[in-house]
JSON list of N, CA and C in Angstrom, two decimals:
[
{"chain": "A", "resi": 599, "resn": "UNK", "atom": "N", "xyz": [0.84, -1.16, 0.00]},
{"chain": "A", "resi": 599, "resn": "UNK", "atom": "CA", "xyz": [0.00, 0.00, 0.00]},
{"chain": "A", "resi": 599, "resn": "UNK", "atom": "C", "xyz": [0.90, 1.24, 0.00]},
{"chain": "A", "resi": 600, "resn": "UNK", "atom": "N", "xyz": [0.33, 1.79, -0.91]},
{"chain": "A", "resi": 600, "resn": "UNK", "atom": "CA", "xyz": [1.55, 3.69, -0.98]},
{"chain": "A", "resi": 600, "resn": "UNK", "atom": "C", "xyz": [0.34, 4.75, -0.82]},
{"chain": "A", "resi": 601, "resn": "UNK", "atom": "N", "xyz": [1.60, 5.24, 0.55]},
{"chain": "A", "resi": 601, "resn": "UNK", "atom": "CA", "xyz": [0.75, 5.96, 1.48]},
{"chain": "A", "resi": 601, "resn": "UNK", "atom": "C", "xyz": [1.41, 7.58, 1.02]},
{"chain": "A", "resi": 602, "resn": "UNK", "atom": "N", "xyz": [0.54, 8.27, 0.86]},
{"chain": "A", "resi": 602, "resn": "UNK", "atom": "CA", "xyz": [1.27, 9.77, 0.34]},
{"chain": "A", "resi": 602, "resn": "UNK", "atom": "C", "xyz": [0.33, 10.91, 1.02]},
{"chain": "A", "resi": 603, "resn": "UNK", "atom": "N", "xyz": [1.14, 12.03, 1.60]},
{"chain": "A", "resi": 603, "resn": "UNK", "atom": "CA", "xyz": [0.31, 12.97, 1.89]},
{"chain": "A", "resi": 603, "resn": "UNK", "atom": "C", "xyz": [0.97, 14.06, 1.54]},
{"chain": "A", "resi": 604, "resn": "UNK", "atom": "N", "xyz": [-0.10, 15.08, 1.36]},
{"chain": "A", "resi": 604, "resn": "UNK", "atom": "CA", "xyz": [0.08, 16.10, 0.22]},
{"chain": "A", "resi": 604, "resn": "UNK", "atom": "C", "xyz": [0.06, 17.20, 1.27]},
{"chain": "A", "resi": 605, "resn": "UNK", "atom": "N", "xyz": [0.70, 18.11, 1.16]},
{"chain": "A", "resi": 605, "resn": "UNK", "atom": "CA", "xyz": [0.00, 19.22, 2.18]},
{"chain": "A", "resi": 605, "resn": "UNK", "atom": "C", "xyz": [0.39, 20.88, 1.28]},
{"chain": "A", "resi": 606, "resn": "UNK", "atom": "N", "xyz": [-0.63, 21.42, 1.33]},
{"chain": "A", "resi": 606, "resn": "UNK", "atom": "CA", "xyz": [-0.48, 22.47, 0.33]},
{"chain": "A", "resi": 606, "resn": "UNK", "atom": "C", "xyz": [-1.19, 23.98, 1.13]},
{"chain": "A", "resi": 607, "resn": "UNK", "atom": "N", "xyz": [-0.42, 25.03, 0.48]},
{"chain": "A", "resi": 607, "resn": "UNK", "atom": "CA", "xyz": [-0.60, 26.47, 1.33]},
{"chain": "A", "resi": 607, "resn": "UNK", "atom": "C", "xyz": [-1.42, 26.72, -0.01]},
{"chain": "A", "resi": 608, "resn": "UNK", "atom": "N", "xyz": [-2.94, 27.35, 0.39]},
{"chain": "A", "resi": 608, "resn": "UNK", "atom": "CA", "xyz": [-3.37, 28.58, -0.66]},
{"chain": "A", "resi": 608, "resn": "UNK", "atom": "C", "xyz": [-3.28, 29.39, -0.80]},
{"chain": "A", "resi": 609, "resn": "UNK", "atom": "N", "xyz": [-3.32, 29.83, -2.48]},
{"chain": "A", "resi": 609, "resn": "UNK", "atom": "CA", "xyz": [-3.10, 31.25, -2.64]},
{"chain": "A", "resi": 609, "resn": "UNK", "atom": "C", "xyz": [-4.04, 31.43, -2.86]},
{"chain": "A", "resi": 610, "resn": "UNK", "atom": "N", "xyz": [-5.03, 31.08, -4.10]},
{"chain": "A", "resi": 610, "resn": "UNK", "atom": "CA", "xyz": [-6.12, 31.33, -4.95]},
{"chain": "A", "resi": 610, "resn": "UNK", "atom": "C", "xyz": [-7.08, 31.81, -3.77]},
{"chain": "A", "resi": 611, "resn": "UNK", "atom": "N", "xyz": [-7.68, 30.77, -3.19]},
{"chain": "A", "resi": 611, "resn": "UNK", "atom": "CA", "xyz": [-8.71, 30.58, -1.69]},
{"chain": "A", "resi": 611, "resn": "UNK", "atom": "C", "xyz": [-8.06, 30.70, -0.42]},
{"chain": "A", "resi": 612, "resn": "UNK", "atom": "N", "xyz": [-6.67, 31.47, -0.28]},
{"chain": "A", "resi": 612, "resn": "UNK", "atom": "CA", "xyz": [-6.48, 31.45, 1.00]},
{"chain": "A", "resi": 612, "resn": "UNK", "atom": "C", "xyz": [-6.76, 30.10, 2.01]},
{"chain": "A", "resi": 613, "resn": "UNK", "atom": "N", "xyz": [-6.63, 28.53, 1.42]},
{"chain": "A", "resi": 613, "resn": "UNK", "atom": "CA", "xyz": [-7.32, 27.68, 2.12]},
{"chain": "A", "resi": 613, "resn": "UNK", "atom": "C", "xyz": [-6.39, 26.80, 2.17]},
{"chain": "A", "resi": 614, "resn": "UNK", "atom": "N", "xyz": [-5.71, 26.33, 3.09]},
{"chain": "A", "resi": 614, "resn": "UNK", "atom": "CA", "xyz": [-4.46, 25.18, 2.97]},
{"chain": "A", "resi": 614, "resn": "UNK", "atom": "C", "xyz": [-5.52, 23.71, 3.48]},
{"chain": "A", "resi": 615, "resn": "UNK", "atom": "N", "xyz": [-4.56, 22.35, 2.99]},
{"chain": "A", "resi": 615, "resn": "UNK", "atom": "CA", "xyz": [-5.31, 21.14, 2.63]},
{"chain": "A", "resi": 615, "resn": "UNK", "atom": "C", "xyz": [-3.97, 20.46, 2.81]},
{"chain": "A", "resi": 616, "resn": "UNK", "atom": "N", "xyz": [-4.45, 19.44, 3.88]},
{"chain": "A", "resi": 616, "resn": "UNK", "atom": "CA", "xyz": [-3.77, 18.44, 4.30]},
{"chain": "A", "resi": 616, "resn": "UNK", "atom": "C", "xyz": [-4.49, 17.52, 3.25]},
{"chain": "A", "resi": 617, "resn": "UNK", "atom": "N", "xyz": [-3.89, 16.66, 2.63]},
{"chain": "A", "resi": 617, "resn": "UNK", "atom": "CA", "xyz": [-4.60, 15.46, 1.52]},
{"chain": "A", "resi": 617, "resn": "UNK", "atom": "C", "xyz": [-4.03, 14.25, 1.89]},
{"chain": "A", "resi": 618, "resn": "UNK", "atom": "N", "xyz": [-4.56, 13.01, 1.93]},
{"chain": "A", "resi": 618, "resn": "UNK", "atom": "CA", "xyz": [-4.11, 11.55, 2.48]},
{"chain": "A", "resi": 618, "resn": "UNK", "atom": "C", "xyz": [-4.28, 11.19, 0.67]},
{"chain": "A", "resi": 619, "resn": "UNK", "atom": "N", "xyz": [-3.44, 10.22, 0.34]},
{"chain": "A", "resi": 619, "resn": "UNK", "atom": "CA", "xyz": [-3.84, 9.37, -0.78]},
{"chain": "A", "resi": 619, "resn": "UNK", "atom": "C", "xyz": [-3.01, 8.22, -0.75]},
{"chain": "A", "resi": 620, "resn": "UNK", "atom": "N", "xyz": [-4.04, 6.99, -0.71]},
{"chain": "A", "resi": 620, "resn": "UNK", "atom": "CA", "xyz": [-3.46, 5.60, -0.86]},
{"chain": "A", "resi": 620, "resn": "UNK", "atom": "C", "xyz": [-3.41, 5.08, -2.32]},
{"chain": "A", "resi": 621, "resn": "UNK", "atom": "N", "xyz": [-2.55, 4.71, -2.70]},
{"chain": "A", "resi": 621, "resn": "UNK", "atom": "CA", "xyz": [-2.59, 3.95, -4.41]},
{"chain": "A", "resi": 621, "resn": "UNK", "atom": "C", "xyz": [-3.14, 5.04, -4.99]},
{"chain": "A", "resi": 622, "resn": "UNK", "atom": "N", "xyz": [-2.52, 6.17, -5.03]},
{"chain": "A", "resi": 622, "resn": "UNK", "atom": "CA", "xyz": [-3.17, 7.36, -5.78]},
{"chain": "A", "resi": 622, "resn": "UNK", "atom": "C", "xyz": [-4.34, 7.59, -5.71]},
{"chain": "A", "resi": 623, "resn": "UNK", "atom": "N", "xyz": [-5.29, 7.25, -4.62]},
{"chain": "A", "resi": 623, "resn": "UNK", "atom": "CA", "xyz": [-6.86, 7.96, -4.43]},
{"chain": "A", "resi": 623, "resn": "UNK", "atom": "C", "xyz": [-6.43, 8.35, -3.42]},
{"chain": "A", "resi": 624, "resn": "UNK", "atom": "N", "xyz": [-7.14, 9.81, -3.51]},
{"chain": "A", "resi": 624, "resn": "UNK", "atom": "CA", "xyz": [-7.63, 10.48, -2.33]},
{"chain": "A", "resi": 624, "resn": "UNK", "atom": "C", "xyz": [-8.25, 9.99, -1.65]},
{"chain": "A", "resi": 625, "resn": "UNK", "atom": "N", "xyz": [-7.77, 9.89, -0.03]},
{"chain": "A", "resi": 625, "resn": "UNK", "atom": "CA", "xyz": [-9.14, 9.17, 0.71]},
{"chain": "A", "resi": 625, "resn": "UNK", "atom": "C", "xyz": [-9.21, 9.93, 1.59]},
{"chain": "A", "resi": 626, "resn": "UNK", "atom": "N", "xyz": [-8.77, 11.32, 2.10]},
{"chain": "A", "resi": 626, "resn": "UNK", "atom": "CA", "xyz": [-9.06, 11.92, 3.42]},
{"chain": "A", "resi": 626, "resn": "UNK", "atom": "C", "xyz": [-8.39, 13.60, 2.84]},
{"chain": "A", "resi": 627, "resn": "UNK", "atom": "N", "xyz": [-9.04, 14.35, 3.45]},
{"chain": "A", "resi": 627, "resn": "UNK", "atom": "CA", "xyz": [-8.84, 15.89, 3.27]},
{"chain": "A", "resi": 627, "resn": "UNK", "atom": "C", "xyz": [-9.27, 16.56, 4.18]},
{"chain": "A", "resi": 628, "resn": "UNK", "atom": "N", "xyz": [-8.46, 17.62, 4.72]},
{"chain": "A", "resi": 628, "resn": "UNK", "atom": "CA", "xyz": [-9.12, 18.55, 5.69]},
{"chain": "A", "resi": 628, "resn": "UNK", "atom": "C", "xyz": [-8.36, 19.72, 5.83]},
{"chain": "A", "resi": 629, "resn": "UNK", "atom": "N", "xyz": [-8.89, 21.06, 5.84]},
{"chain": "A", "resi": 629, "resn": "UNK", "atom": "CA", "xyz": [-8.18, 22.25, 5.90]},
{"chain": "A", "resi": 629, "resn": "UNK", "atom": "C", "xyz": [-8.32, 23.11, 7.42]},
{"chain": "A", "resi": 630, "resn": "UNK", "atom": "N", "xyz": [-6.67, 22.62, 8.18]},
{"chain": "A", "resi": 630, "resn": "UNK", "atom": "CA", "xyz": [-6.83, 23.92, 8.59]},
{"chain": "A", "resi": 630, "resn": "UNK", "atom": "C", "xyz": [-6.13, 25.02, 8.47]},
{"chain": "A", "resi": 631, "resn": "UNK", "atom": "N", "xyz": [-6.66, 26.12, 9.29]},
{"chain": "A", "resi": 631, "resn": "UNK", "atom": "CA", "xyz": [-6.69, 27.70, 8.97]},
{"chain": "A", "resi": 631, "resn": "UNK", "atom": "C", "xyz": [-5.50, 27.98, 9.34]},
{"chain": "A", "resi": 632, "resn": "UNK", "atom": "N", "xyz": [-4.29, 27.39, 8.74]},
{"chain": "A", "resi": 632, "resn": "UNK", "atom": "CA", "xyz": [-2.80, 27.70, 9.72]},
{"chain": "A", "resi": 632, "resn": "UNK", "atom": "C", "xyz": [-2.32, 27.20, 7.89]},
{"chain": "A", "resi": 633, "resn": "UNK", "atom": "N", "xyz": [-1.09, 28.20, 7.94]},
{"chain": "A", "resi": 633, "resn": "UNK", "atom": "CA", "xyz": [-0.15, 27.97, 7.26]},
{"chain": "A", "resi": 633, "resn": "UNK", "atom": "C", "xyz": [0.99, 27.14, 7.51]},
{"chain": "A", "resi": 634, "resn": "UNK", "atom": "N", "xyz": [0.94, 26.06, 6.73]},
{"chain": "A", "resi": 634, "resn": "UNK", "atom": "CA", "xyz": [1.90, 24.58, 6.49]},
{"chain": "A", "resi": 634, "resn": "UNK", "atom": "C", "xyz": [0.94, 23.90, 7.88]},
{"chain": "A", "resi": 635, "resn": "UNK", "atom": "N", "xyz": [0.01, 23.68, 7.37]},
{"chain": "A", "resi": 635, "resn": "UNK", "atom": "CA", "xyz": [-1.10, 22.94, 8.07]},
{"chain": "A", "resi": 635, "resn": "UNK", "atom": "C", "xyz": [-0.53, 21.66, 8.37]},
{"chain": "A", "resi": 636, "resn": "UNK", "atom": "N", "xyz": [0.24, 21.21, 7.93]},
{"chain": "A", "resi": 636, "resn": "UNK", "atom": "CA", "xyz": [1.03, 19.28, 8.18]},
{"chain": "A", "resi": 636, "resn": "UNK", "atom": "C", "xyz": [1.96, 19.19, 9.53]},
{"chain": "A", "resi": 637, "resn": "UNK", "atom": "N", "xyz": [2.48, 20.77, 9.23]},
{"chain": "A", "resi": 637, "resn": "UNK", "atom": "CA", "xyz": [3.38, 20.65, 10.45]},
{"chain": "A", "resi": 637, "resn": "UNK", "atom": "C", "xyz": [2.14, 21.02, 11.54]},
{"chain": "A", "resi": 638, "resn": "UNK", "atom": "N", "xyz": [1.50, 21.75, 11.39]},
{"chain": "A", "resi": 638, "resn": "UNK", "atom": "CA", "xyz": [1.10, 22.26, 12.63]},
{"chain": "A", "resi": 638, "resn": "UNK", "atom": "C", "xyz": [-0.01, 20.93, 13.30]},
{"chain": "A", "resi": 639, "resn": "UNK", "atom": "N", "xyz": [-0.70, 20.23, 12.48]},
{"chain": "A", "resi": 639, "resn": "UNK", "atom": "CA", "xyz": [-1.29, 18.78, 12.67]},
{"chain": "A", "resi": 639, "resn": "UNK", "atom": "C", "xyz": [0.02, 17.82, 13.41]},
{"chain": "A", "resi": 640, "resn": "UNK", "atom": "N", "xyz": [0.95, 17.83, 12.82]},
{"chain": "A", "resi": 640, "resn": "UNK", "atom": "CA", "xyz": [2.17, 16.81, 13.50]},
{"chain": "A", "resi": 640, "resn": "UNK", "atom": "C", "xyz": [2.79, 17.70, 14.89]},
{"chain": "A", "resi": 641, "resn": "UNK", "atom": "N", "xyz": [2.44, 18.84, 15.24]},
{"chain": "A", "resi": 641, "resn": "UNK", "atom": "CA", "xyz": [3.31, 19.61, 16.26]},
{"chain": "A", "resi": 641, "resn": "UNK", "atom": "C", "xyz": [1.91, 19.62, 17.02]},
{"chain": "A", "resi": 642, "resn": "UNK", "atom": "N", "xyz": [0.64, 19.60, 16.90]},
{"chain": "A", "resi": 642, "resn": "UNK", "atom": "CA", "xyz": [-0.42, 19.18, 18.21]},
{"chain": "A", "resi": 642, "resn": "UNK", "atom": "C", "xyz": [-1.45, 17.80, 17.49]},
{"chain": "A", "resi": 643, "resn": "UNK", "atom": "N", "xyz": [-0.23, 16.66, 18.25]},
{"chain": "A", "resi": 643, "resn": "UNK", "atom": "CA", "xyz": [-1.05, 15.65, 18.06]},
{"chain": "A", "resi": 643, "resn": "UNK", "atom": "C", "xyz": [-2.34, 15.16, 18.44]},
{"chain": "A", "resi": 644, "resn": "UNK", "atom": "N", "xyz": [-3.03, 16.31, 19.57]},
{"chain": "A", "resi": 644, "resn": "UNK", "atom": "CA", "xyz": [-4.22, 15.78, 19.87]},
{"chain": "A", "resi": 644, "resn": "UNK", "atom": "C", "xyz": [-5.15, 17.07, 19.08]},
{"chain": "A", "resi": 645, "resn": "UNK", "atom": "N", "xyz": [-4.67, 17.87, 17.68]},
{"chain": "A", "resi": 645, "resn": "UNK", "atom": "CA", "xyz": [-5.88, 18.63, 17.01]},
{"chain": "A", "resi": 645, "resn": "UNK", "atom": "C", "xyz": [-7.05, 18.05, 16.69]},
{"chain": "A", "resi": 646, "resn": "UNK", "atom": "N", "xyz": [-8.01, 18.33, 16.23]},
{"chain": "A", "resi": 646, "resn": "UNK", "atom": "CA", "xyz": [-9.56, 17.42, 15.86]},
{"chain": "A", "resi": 646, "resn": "UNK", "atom": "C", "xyz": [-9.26, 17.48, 14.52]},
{"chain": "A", "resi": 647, "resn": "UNK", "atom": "N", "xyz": [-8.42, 17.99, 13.96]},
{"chain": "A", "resi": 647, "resn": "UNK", "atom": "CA", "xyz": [-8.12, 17.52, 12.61]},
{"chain": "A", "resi": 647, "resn": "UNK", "atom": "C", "xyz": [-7.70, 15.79, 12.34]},
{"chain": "A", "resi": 648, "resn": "UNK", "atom": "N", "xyz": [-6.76, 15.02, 13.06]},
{"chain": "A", "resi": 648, "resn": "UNK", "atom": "CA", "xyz": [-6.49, 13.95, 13.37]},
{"chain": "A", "resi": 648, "resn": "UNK", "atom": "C", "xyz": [-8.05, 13.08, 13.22]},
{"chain": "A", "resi": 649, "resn": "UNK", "atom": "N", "xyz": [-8.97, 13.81, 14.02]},
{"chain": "A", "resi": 649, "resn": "UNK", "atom": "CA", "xyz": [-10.42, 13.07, 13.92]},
{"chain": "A", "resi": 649, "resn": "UNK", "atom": "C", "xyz": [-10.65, 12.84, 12.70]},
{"chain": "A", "resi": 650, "resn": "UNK", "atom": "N", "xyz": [-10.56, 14.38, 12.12]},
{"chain": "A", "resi": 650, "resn": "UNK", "atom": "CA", "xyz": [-11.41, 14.12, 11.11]},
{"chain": "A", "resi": 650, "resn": "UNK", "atom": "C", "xyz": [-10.85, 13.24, 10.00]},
{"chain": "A", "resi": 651, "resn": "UNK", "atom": "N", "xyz": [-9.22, 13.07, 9.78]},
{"chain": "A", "resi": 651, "resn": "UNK", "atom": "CA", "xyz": [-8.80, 12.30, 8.53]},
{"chain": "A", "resi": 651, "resn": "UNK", "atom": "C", "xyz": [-9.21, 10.44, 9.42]},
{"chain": "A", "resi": 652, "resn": "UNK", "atom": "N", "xyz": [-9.34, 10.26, 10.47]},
{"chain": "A", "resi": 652, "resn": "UNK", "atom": "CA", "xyz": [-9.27, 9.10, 10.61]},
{"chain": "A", "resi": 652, "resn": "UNK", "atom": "C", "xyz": [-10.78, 8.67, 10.39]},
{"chain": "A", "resi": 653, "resn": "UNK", "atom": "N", "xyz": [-11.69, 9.78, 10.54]},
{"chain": "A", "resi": 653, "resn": "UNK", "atom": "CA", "xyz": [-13.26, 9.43, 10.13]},
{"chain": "A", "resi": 653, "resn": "UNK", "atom": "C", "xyz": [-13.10, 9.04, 9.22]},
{"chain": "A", "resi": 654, "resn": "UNK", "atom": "N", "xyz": [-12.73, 9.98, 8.33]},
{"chain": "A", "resi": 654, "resn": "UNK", "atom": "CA", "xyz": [-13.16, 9.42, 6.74]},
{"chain": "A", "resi": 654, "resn": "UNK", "atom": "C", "xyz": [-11.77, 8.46, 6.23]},
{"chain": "A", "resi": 655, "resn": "UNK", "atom": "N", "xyz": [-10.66, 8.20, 6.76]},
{"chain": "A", "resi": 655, "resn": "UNK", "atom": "CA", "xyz": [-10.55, 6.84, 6.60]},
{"chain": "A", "resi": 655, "resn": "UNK", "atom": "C", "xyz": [-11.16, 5.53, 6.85]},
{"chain": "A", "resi": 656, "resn": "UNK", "atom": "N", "xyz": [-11.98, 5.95, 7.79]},
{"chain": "A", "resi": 656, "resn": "UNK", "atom": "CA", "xyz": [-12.53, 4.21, 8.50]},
{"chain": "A", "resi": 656, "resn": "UNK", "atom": "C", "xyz": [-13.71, 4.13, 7.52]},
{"chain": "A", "resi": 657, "resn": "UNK", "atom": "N", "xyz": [-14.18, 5.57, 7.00]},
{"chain": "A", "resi": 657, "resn": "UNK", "atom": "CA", "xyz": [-15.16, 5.66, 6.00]},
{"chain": "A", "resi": 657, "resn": "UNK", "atom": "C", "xyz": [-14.89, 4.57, 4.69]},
{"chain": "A", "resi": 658, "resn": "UNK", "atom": "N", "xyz": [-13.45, 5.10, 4.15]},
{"chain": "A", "resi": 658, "resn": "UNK", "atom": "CA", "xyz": [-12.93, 4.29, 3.05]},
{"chain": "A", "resi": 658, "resn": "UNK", "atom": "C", "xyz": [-13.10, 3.14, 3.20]},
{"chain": "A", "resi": 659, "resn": "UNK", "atom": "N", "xyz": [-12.67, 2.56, 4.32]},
{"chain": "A", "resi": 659, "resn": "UNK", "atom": "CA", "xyz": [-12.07, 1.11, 4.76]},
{"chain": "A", "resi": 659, "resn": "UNK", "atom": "C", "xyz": [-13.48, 0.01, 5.08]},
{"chain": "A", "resi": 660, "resn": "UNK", "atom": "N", "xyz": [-14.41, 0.66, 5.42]},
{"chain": "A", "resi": 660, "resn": "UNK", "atom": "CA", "xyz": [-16.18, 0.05, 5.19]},
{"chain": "A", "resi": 660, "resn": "UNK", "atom": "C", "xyz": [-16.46, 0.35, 4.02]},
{"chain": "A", "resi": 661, "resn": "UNK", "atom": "N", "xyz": [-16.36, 0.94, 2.85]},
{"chain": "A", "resi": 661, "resn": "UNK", "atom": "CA", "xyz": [-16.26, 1.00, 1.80]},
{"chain": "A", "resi": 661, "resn": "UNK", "atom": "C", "xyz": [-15.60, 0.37, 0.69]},
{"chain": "A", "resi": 662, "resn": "UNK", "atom": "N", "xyz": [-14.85, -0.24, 1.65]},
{"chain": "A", "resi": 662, "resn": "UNK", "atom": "CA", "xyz": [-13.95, -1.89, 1.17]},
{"chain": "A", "resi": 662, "resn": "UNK", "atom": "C", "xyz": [-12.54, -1.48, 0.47]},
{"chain": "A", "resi": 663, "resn": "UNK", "atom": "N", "xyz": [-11.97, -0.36, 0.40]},
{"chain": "A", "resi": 663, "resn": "UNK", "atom": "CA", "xyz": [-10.27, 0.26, -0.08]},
{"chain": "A", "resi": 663, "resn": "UNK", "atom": "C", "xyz": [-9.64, -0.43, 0.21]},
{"chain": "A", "resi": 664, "resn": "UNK", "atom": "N", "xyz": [-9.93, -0.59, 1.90]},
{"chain": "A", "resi": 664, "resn": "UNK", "atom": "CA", "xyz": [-9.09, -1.11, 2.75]},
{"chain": "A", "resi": 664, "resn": "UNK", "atom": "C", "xyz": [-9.68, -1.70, 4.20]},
{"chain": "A", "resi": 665, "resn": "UNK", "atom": "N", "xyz": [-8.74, -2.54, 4.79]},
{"chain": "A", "resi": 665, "resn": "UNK", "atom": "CA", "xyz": [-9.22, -2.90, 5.80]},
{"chain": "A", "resi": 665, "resn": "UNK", "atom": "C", "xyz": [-8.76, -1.98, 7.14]},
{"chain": "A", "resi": 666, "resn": "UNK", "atom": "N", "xyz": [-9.72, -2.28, 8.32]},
{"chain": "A", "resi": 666, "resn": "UNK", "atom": "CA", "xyz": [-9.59, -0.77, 9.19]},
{"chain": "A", "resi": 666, "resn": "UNK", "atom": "C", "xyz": [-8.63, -1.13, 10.06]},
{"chain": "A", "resi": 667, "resn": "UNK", "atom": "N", "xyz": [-8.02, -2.39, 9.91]},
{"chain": "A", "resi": 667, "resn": "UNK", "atom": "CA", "xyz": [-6.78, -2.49, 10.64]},
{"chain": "A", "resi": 667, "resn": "UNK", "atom": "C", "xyz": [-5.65, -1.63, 9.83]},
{"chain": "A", "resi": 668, "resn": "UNK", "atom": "N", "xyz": [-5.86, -1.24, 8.70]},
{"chain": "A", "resi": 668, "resn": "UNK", "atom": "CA", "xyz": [-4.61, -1.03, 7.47]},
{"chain": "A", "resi": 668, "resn": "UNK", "atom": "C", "xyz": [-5.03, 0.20, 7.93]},
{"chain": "A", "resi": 669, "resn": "UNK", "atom": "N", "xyz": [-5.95, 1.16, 8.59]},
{"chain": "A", "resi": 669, "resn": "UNK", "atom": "CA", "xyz": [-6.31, 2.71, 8.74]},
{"chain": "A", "resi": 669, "resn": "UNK", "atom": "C", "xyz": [-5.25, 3.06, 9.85]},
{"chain": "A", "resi": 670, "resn": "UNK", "atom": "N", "xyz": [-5.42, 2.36, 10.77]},
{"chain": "A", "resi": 670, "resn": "UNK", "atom": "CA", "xyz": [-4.13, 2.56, 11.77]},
{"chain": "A", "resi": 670, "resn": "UNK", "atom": "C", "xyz": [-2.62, 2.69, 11.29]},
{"chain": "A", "resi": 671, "resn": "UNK", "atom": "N", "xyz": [-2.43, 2.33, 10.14]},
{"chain": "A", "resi": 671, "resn": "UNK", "atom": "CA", "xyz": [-0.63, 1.84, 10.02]},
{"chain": "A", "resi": 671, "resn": "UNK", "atom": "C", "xyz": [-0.94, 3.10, 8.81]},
{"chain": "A", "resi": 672, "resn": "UNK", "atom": "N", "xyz": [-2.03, 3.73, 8.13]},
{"chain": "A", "resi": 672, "resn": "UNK", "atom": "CA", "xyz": [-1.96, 4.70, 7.62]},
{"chain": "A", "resi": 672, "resn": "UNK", "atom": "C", "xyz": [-2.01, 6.24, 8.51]},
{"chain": "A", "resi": 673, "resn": "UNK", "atom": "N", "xyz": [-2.85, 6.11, 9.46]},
{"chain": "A", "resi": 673, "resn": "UNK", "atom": "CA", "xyz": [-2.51, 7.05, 10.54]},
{"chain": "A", "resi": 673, "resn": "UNK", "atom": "C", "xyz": [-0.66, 7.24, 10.96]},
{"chain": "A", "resi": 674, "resn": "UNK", "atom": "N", "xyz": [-0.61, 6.09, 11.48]},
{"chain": "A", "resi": 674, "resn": "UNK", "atom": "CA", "xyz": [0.50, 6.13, 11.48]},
{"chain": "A", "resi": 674, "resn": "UNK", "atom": "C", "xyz": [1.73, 7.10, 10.75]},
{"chain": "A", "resi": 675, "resn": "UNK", "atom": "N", "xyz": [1.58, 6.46, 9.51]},
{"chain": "A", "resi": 675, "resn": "UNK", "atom": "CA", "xyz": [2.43, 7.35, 8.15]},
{"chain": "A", "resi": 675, "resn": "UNK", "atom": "C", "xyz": [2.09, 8.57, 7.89]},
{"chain": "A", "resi": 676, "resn": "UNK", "atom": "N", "xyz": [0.84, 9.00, 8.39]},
{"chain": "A", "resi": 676, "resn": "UNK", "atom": "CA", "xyz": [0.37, 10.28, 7.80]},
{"chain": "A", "resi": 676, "resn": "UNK", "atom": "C", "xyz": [0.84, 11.32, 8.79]},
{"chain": "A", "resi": 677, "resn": "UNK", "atom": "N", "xyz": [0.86, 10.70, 10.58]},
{"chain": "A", "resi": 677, "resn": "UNK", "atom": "CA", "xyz": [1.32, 11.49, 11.82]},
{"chain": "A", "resi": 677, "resn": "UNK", "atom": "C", "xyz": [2.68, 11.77, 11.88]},
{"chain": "A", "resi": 678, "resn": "UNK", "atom": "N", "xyz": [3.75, 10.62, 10.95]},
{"chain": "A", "resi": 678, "resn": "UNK", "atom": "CA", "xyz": [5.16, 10.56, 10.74]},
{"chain": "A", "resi": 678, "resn": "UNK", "atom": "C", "xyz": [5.65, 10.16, 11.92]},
{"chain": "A", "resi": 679, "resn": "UNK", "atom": "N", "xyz": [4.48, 9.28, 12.29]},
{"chain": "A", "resi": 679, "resn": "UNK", "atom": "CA", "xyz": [5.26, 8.17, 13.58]},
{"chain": "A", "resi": 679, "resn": "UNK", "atom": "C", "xyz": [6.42, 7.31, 12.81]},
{"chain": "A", "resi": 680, "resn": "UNK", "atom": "N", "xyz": [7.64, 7.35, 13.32]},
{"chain": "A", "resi": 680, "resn": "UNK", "atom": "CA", "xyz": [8.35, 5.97, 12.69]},
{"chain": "A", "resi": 680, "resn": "UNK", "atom": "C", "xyz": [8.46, 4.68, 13.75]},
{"chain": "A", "resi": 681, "resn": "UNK", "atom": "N", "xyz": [8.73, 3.76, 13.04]},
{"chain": "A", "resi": 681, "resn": "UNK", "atom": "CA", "xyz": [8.45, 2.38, 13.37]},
{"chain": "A", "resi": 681, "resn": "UNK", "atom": "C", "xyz": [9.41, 1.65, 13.54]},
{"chain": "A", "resi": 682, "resn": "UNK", "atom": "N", "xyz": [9.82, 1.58, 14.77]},
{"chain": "A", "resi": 682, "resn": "UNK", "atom": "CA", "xyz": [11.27, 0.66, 14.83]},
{"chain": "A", "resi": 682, "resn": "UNK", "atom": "C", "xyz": [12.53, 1.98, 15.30]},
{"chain": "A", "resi": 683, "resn": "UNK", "atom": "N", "xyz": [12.24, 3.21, 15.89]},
{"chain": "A", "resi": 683, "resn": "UNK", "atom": "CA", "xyz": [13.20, 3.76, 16.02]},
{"chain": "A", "resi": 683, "resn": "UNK", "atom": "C", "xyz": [12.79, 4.15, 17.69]}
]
């Protein structure tokens, strides 16, 4: 499984977007109102942003993408927990 996250500052809409994508689908998006929104999600690990990408992963994963044990080890990658260090 290739786990990629996108994280992008707006100009157009003033609107920055954390993006999850597994095997090149999008499966999770959420904007917050902070510039370089990825860091600031990875520097307060308990934001409700965290909620919301893991909602709509477990969304995907009953939707059959993936299984919701595989949502955890994508949390994982997306928080930039490493594994084994």
């Amino acid at each position: 499984m290739n786990v990629t996250v996108s994280n992008t500052n707006g100009v157009k809409d003033n609107k920055s977007y954390v993006r999850v994508y597994v095997n090149s689908v999008k499966v999770a998006e959420v904007s917050p109102s902070r510039r370089n929104p990825l860091g600031y999600m990875r520097q307060y690990k308990n934001s409700k942003y965290w909620g919301e990408v893991r909602v709509q992963l477990e969304c995907c994963a009953l939707a059959g993408m993936f299984t919701l044990k595989e949502v955890d080890n994508i949390m994982s990658e997306v928080k930039g927990v490493s594994n084994g260090s």
